[in-house]
Short mmCIF file of C-alpha atoms in Angstrom, two decimals:
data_model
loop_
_atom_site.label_atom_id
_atom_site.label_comp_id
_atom_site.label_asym_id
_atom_site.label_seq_id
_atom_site.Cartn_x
_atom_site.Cartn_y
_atom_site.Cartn_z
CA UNK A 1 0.00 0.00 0.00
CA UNK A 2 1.35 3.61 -0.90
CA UNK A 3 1.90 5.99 1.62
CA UNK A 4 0.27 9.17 1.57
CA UNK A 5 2.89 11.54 1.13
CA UNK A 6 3.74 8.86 -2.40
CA UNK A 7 0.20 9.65 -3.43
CA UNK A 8 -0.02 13.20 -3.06
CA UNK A 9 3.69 13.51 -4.89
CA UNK A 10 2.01 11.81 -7.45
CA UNK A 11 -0.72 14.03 -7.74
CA UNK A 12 1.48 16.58 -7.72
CA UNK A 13 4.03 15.43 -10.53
CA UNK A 14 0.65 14.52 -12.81
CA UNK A 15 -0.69 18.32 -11.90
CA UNK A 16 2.71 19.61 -13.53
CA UNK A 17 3.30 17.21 -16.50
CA UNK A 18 0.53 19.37 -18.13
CA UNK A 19 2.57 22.48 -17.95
CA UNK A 20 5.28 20.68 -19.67
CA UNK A 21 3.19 20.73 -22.88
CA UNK A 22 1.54 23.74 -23.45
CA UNK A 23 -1.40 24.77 -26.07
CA UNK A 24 -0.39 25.85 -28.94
CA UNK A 25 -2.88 29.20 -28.18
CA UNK A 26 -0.18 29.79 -25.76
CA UNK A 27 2.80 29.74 -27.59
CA UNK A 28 1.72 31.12 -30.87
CA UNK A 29 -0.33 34.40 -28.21
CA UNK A 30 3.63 34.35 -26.79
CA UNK A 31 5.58 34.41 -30.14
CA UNK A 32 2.69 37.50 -31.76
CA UNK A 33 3.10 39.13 -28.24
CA UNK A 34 7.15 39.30 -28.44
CA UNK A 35 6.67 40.48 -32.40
CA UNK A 36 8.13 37.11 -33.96
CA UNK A 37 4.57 37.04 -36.14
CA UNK A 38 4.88 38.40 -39.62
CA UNK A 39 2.51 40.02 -42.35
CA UNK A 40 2.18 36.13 -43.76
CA UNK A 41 1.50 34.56 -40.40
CA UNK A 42 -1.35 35.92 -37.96
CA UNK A 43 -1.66 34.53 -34.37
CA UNK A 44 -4.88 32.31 -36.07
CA UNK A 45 -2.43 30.64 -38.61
CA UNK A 46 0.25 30.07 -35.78
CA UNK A 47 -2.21 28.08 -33.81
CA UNK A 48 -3.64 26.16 -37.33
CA UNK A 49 0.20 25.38 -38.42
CA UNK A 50 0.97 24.56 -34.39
CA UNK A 51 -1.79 22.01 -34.39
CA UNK A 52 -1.24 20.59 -37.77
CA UNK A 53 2.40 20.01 -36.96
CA UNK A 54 1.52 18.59 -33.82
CA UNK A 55 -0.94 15.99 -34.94
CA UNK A 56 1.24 15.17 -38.06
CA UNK A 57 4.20 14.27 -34.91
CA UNK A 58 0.72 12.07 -33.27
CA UNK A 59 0.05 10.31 -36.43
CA UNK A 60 3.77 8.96 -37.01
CA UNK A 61 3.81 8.23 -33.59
CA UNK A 62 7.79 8.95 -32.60
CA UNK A 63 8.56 9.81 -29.64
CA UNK A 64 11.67 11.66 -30.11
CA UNK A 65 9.73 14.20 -32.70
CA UNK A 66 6.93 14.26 -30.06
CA UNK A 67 9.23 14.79 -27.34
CA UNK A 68 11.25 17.69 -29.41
CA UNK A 69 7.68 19.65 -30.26
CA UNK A 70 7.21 19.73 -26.87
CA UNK A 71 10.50 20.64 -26.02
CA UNK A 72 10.45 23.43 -28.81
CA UNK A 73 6.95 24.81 -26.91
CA UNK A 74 8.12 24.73 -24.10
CA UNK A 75 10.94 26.58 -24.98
CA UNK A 76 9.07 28.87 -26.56
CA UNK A 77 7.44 29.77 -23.10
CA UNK A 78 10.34 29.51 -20.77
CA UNK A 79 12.72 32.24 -22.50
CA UNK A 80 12.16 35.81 -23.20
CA UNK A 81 11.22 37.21 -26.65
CA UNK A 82 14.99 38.27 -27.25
CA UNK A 83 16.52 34.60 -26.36
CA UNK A 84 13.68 33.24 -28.35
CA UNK A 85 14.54 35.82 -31.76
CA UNK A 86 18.58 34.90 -31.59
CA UNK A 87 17.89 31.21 -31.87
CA UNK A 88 17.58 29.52 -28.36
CA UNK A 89 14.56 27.50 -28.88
CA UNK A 90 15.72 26.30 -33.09
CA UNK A 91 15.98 23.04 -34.03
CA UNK A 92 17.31 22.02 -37.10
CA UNK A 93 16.15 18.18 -36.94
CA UNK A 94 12.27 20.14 -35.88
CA UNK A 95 10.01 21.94 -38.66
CA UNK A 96 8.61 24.63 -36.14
CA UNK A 97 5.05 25.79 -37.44
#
């Protein structure tokens, strides 16, 4: 039988696994908020291209291109709007929407 304080870390870790992942509403609001958007792409087509990529990554089901989108989202989140413009978040093995 688990302990209590076992269950309630594990509550906690699945509360947080979430965050790890984010929408791509979030990240494409984030990348149009820091000015990264251009004339071709509005915050709409970020999120249509985000969720297009990401489902394409679903279908072929491989982890480590899974596992990189993520990554690259989270990324995109984590660092400012400067680190984000001079590269920190690019992945050459990635197509980011």
């Amino acid at each position: 039988m688990r302990s209590y304080s076992t269950i309630a870390a594990l509550f906690t870790l699945a509360a947080v696994l979430p965050a790890c992942n984010p929408p791509c509403s979030r990240v494409c609001e984030k990348l149009v908020n820091c000015g990264l958007d251009t004339p071709r792409l509005s915050k709409e087509e970020c999120e249509v291209a985000c969720e297009q990529q990401e489902a394409l990554y679903e279908q072929w089901e491989d982890p480590e291109l899974r596992d990189a989108f993520r990554e690259y989202k989270q990324c995109a989140m984590d660092k400012t709007c400067r680190a984000i413009e001079d590269g920190a978040c690019y992945d050459e093995e990635l197509y980011a929407f």
